[in-house]
């Protein structure tokens, strides 16, 4: 099977997953108690205004009808209006999503090479001092929630040793580059604004690092396990016995098969840091999508809630496909099985 | 036949595991001459593979060699520098692994793996084309059809017999002096196994290399080798020219081992040797076979018998013959 056909098949399946998710989250958002119209207008608004808003939001229609109306509009790119920001939700998405995406990607760029390096060394020298340090670091990294790292980072770098900015996306006095992609680092580069680019990168370091701790810990741990398991395999001993240099055996013959479990977890990590970024974004005052979604939920901003969940869901689905493609590249056994099915 | 290629003398190998120390090899004596064909038989777990892996210096990380020497043309492999042993692996000795499925890397094509072996087997700077040419040539040698296609295949796409042939091909690349075949074809059905053994026999004959054929199936070594070693629990207990060993085995273990072979003519279930291979953490003192031996004498519990000649190249490690 060609890779394009494979991707097409996967995309086709994810449509159903996303439809299911949209029904679920739509229903859930509609059945929780509290009148969103009343919440939006405040306790002092007259009843007729609330009724009018309910009519406008189709809140008086039966649930399936509301869903179909929402779906039809969503397919045209109209996700409704946010009752908090008073703007179209789609516009909010375009504003806030790229900022989070940028942060999560930056964290990926930091965490993946580090995880590979740490995991490979720990696996290669299993039970050495280095491995034991990594083991402790991994347990701590997986067990301690991100906000602890964030608070610690604030304390260390914002209070004791003021080397990195801890708030927002740009320092005061630096002009925002014109918005094109919504990812400020890219926008800065596109506008040729080197100063803004560097300053923005500095702002990303701490939040991205805090986001990366858990990911590095988990991914390094998986790679270590893979390496230890595969080191015992006959094909490694065989490669050594044919006189292939040890360095090459470790870097290719061992690393490639060992990366497979790590890569599949990477996708989940990436997507969940997208969904879980609200903590980091709140602490570091990052105007991102996680924070937006959280505000929407606290304010019962129905359209925004559904949109936030759906966008993260789409992101999740797409990254899963991407990772499956990467794994199929790494592991021919999966390719062969796909062909057979 | 006089010139020795490999001489193992008094080799001990231990494995450190969580429960303690496994004392596996217990003073192994073993010789292979230039162009000689030698068989090595014994039960699973008696140390055949450990002995051969010591020769290639590819023992597991937890293995310790407290004592002994492995001479390759008079030089001790155990004391060689990394470069020296690397050169032997690349140019002189090679091993066919027991399980071809495990010995081939599942995530690289046959071509990638085979060409890598070829690349390091020579000091010449080969181009990609030359490497491919050599790979095709060696695949033809092991009688694989359509080598061009096989080079592009992943191991999973090939049958067990084909994988075994590929393993042989990879070993052939660098086996210019000695080929160690560790139970080749054990996992395959008997017809394919027979083909594989014939193939190995023919290749060794054509190339004029020595071979060590390891097996726990007695029949497989019979037709292929000049001399057979019998191993029990980390010791060579008997060695003799093939014909003599099969007609007149004298060590009680060898005799017992031959009784376990099912005969086409005889009825019933063949006799098994009573007892099991010893626990390597606390192996019996003296002769390791005495707890299972029907001729055990007081001295067997105290002293370890060493290989002594009984004439005609026949040696045995047993106090019955001293």
XYZ file of C-alpha atoms in Angstrom, chain A residues 124 231 233-246 248 252-254 256-257 260 329-333 335-337 339, chain B residues 53 56 58 61 82 86 89-90 93-95 97 99 102-108 112-113 116-117 120 154 156-157 167 170-171 174:
64
model
C 23.694 1.665 27.042
C 20.920 -5.029 23.391
C 19.011 -9.494 20.816
C 20.999 -11.835 18.636
C 21.146 -9.355 15.789
C 23.248 -7.001 17.881
C 25.671 -9.767 18.863
C 25.652 -10.941 15.250
C 26.496 -7.478 13.941
C 29.401 -7.261 16.372
C 30.555 -10.738 15.357
C 30.674 -9.684 11.690
C 33.159 -7.020 12.706
C 30.894 -4.019 12.276
C 32.290 -1.256 14.531
C 30.543 -1.057 17.866
C 27.905 1.938 14.208
C 22.007 2.340 13.812
C 21.358 -1.336 14.457
C 20.348 -0.716 18.052
C 16.402 2.395 15.165
C 14.397 -0.523 16.551
C 9.726 2.735 18.017
C 8.930 4.106 8.254
C 10.933 2.869 11.228
C 9.352 -0.553 11.413
C 8.839 -2.533 8.223
C 6.950 -5.182 10.154
C 4.204 -1.863 6.875
C 4.013 -5.500 5.896
C 1.079 -6.128 8.184
C -0.315 -4.422 3.361
C 31.049 -17.048 21.628
C 34.582 -14.606 18.763
C 31.042 -11.842 21.854
C 28.246 -8.356 29.321
C 40.029 -4.534 20.132
C 37.999 -6.902 15.030
C 35.964 -11.101 12.961
C 36.141 -9.271 9.659
C 36.311 -16.317 11.609
C 32.577 -15.985 11.364
C 29.569 -17.491 12.985
C 23.710 -17.951 14.527
C 18.076 -18.586 15.123
C 16.650 -13.323 15.747
C 20.022 -12.819 14.097
C 18.665 -10.539 11.384
C 17.723 -6.997 12.299
C 14.001 -6.642 11.608
C 14.095 -2.951 10.710
C 16.800 -2.980 8.036
C 21.541 -2.864 4.123
C 22.763 -5.521 6.534
C 27.398 -3.373 5.802
C 29.082 -6.676 6.581
C 33.783 -3.775 6.857
C 13.095 -6.985 4.974
C 10.021 -10.527 7.739
C 9.174 -10.904 4.052
C 22.675 -15.684 7.733
C 26.608 -12.969 5.947
C 28.890 -15.381 7.758
C 34.187 -12.961 6.578
